[in-house]
PDB file of C-alpha atoms in Angstrom:
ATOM      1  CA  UNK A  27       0.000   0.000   0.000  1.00  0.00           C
ATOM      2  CA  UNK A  28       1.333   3.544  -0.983  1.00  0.00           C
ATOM      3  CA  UNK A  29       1.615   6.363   2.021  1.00  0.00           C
ATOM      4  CA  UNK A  30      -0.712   8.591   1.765  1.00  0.00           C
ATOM      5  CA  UNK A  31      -0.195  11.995   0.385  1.00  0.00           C
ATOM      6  CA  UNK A  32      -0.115  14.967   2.246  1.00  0.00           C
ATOM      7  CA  UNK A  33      -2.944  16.547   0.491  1.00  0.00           C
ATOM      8  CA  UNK A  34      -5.631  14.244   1.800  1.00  0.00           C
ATOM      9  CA  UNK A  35      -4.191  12.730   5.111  1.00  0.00           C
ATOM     10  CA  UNK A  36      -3.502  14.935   7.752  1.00  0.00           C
ATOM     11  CA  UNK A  37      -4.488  15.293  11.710  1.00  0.00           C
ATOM     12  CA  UNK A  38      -5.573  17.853  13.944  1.00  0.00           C
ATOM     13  CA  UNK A  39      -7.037  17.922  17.693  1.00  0.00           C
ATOM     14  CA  UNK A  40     -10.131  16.092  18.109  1.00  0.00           C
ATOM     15  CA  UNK A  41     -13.871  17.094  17.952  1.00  0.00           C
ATOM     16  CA  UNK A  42     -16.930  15.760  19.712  1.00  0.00           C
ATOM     17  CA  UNK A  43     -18.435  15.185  16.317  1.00  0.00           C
ATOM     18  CA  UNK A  44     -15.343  12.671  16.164  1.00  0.00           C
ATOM     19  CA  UNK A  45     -16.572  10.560  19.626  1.00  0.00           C
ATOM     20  CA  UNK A  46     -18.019   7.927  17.291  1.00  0.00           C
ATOM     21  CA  UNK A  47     -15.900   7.084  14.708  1.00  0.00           C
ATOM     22  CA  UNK A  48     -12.913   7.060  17.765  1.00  0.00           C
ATOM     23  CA  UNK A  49     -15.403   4.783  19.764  1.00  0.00           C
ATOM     24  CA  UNK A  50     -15.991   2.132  16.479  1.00  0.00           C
ATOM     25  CA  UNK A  51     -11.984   2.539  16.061  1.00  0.00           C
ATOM     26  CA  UNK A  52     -11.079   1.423  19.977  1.00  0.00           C
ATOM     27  CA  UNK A  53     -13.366  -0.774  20.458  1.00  0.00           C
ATOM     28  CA  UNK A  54     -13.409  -2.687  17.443  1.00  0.00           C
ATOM     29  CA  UNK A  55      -9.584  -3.329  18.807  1.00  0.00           C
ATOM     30  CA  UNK A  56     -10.819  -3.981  22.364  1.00  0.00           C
ATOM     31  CA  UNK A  57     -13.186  -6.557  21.172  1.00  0.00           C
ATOM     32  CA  UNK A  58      -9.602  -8.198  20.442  1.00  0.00           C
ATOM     33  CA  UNK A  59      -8.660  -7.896  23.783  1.00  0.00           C
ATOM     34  CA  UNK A  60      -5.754  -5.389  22.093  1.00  0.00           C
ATOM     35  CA  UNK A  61      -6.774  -2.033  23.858  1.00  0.00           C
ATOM     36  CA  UNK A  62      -8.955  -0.933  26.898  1.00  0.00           C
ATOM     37  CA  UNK A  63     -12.720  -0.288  25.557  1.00  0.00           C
ATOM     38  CA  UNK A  64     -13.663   3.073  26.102  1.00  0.00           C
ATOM     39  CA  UNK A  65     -17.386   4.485  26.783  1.00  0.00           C
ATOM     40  CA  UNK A  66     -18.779   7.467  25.243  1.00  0.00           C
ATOM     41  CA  UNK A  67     -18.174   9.254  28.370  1.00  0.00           C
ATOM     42  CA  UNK A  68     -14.976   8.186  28.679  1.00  0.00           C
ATOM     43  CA  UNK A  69     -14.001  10.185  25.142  1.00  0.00           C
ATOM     44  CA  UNK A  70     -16.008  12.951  25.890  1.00  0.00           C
ATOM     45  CA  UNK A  71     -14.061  13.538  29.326  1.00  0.00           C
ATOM     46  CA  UNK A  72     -10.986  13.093  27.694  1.00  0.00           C
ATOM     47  CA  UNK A  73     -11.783  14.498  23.776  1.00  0.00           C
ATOM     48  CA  UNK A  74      -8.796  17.266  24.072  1.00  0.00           C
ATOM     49  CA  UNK A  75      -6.460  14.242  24.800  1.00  0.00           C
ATOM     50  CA  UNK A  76      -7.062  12.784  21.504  1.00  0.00           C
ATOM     51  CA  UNK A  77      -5.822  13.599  17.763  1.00  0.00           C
ATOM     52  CA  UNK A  78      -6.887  12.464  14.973  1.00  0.00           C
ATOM     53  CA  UNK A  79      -5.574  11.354  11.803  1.00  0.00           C
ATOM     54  CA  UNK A  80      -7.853  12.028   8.539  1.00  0.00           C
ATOM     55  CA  UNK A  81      -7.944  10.278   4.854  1.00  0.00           C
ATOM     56  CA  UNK A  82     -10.603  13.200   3.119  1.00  0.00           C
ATOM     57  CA  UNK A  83     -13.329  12.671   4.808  1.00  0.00           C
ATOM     58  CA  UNK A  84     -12.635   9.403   7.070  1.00  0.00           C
ATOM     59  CA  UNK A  85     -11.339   8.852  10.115  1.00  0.00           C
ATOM     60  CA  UNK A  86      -8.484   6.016   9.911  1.00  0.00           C
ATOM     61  CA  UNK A  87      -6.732   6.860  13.536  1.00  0.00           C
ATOM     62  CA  UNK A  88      -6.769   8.233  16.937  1.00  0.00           C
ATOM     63  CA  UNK A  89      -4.225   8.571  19.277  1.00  0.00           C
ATOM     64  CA  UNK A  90      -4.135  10.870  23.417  1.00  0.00           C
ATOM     65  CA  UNK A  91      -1.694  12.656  25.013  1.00  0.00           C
ATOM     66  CA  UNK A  92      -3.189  11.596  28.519  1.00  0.00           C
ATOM     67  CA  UNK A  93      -1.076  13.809  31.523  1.00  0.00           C
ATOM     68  CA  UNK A  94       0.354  12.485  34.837  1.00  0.00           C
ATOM     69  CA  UNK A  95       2.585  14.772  36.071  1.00  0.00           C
ATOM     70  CA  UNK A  96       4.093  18.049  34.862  1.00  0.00           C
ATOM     71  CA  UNK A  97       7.061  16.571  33.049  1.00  0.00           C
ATOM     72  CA  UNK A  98       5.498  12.996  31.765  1.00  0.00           C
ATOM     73  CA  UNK A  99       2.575  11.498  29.957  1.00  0.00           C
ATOM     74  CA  UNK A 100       1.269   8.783  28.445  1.00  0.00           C
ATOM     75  CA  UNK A 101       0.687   8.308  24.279  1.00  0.00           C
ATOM     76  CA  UNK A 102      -2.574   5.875  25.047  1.00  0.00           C
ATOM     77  CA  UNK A 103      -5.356   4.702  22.797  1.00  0.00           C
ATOM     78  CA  UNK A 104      -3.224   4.996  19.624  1.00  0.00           C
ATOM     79  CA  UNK A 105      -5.516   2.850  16.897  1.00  0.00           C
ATOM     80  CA  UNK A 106      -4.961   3.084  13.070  1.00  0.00           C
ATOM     81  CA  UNK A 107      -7.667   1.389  11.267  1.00  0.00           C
ATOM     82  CA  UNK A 108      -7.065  -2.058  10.081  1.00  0.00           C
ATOM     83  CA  UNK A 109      -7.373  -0.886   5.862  1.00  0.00           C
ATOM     84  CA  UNK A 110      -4.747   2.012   6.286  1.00  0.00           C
ATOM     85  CA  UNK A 111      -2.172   0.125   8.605  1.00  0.00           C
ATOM     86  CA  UNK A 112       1.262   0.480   6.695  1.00  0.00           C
ATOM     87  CA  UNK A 113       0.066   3.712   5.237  1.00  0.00           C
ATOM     88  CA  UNK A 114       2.000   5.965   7.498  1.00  0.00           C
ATOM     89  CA  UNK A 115      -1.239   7.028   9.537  1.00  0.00           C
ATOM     90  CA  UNK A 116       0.493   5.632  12.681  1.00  0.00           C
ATOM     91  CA  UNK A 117       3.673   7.742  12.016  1.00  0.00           C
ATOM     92  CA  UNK A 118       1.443  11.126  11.491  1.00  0.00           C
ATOM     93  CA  UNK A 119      -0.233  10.503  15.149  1.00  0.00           C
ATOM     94  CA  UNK A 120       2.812   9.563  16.573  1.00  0.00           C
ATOM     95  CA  UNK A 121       4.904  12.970  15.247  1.00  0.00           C
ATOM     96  CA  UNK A 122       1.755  14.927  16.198  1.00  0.00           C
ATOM     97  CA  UNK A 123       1.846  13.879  19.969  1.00  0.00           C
ATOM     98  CA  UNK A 124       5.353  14.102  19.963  1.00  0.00           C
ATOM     99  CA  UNK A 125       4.974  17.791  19.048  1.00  0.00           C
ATOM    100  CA  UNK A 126       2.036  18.096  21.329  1.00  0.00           C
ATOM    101  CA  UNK A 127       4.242  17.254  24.395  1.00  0.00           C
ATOM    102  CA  UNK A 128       7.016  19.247  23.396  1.00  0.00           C
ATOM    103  CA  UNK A 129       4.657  22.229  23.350  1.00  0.00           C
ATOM    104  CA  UNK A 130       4.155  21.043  26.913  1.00  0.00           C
ATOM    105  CA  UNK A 131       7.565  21.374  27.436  1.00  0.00           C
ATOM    106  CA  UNK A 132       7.353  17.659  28.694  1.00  0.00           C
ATOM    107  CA  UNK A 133      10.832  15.292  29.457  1.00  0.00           C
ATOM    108  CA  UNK A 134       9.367  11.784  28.866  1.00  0.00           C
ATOM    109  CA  UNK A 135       6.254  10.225  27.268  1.00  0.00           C
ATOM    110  CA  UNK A 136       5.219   6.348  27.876  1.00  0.00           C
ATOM    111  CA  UNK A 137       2.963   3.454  26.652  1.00  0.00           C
ATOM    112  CA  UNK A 138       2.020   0.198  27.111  1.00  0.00           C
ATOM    113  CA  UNK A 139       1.793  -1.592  24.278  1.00  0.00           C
ATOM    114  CA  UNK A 140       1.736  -4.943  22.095  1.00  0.00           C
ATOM    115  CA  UNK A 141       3.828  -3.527  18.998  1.00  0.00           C
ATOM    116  CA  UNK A 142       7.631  -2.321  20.640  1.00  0.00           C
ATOM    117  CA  UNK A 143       8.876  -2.685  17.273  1.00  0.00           C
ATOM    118  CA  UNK A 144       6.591   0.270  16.439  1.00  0.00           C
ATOM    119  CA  UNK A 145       7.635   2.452  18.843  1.00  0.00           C
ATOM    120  CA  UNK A 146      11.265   1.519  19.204  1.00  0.00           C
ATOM    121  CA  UNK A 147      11.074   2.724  15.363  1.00  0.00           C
ATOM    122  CA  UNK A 148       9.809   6.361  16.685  1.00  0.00           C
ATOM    123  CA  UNK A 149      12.408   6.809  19.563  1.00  0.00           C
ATOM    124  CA  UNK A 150      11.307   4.692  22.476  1.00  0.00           C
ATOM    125  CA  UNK A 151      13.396   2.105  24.446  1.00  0.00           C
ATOM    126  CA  UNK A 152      12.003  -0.693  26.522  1.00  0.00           C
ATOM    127  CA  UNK A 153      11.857  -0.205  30.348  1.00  0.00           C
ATOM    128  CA  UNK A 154      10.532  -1.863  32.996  1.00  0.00           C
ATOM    129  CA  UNK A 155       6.741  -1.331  34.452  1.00  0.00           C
ATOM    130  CA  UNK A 156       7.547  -0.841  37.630  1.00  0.00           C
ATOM    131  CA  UNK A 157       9.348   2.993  36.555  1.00  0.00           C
ATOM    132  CA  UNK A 158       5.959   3.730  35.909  1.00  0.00           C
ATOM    133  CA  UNK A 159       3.940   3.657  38.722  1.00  0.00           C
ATOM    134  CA  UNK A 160       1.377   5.898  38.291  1.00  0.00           C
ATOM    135  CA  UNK A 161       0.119   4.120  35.227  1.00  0.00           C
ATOM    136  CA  UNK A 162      -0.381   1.101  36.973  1.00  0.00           C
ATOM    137  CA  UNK A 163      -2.904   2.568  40.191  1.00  0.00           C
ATOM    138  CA  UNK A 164      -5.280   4.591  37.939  1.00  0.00           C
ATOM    139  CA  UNK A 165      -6.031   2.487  34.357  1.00  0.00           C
ATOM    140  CA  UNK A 166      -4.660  -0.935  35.261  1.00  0.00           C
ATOM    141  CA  UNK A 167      -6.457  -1.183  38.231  1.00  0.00           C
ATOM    142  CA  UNK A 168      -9.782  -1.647  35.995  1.00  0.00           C
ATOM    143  CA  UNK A 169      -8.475  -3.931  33.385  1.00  0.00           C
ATOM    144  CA  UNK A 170      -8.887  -7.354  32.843  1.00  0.00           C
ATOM    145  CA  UNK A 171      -5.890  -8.555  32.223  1.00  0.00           C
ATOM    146  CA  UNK A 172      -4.313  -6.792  35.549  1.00  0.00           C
ATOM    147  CA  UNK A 173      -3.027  -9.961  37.151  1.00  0.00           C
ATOM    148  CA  UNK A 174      -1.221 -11.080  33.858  1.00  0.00           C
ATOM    149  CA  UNK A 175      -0.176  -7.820  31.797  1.00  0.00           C
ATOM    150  CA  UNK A 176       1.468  -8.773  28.674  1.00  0.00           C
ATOM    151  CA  UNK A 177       2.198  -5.215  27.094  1.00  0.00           C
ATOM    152  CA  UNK A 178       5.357  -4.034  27.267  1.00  0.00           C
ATOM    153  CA  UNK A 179       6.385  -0.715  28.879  1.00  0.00           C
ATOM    154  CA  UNK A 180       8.022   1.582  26.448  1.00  0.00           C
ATOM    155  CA  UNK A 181       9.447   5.140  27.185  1.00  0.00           C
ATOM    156  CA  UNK A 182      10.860   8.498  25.144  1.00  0.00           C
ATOM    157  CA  UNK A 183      12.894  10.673  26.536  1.00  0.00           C
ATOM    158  CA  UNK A 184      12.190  14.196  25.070  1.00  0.00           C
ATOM    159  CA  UNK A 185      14.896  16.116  26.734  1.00  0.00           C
ATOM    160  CA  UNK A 186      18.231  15.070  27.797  1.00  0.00           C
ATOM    161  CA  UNK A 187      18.300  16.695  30.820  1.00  0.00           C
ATOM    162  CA  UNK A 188      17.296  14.715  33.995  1.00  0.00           C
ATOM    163  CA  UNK A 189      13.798  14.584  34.581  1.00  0.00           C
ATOM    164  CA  UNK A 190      12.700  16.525  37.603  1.00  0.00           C
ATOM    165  CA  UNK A 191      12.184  13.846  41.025  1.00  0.00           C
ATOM    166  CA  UNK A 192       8.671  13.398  42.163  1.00  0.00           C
ATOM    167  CA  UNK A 193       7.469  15.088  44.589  1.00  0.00           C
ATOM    168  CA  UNK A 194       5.082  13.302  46.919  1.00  0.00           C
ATOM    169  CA  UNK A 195       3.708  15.954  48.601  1.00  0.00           C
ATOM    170  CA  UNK A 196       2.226  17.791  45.752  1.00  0.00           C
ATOM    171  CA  UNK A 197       0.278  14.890  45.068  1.00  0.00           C
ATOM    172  CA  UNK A 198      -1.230  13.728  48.378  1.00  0.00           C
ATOM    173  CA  UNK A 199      -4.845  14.136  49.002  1.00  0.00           C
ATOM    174  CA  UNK A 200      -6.384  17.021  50.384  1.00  0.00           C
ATOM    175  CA  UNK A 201      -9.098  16.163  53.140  1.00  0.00           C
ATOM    176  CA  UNK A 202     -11.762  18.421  52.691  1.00  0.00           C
ATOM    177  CA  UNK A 203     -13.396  19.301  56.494  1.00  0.00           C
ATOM    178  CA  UNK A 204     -17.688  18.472  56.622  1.00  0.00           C
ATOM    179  CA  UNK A 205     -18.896  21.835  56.775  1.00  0.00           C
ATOM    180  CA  UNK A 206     -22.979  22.138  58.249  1.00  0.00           C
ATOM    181  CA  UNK A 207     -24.239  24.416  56.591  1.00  0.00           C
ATOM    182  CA  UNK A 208     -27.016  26.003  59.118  1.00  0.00           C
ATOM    183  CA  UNK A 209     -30.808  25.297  58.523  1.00  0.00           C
ATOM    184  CA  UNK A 210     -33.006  28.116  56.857  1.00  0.00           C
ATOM    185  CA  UNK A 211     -35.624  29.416  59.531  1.00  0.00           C
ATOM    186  CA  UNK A 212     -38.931  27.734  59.364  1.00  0.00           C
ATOM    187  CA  UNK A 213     -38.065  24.161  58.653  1.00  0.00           C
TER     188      UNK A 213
END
């Protein structure tokens, strides 16, 4: 199959009007047991994570630039449709979150994934799950194959300047107090 041409493939940030077509995309690979399913609620939350890769007038790929800390994030939910895999579709997403978190001014992204081969291609290396904790307590927790992951971690450094340490305390929760409000007169 020939790339595509730049005059009728090209992304941008994702619209609501896009939910859909992003939900038939993810899901059709979830039903594989190859990516999380996402709801319609889920994408709407999250629609200014995702870009979108265009062929004219069809969708063919989605991809998020999903936060989780100011200096990494995740590249998650990156689906090409099965008819336009090999077209260069992947490569497009992939160069347009790259930009996205350098606008961010971010030092490292990260995925999970079943393809390394991919993504080794656009600059990641292999590392081990547990560098990436925070991953593994919010999504993981609700998938079904928690117990027995078999993606493999992948990471790209953006900068090569250390990346800033954690800091714990900025990310513990804040107890709110119970505040009683006082009953209106009359009741």
């Amino acid at each position: 199959m020939e790339p595509p041409s730049s005059s009728d493939t090209h992304t941008r940030k994702a619209r609501m009007s896009d939910i859909p077509a992003i939900l038939a995309l993810i899901n059709g690979y979830a039903a594989q047991a190859i990516m999380l399913p996402r709801t319609e609620f889920e994408l709407s939350e999250f629609i200014r994570d995702f870009t979108v890769v265009y062929k004219g007038s069809e969708l063919i790929g989605c991809a998020a630039l999903h936060f989780y800390g100011p200096s990494i994030a995740e590249l998650r939910s990156l689906a090409v449709a099965p008819a336009s895999k090999g077209t260069g579709a992947g490569r497009l997403l992939m160069e347009a979150i790259d930009e996205e978190a350098r606008a961010f001014d971010l030092h490292s992204l990260f995925a999970f994934t079943y393809v390394p081969e991919f993504f080794a291609k656009m600059g990641y290396e292999l590392v081990d799950r547990n560098e990436l904790p925070l991953k593994a307590w919010k999504d993981c927790l609700r998938c079904p194959k928690f117990q027995a992951c078999d993606e493999i971690a992948v990471l790209k450094r953006l900068k090569s300047t250390p990346m800033p340490s954690f800091r714990p305390e900025a990310t513990q929760l804040v107890t709110l107090q119970q505040i009683t409000l006082p009953r209106p007169s009359g009741h």
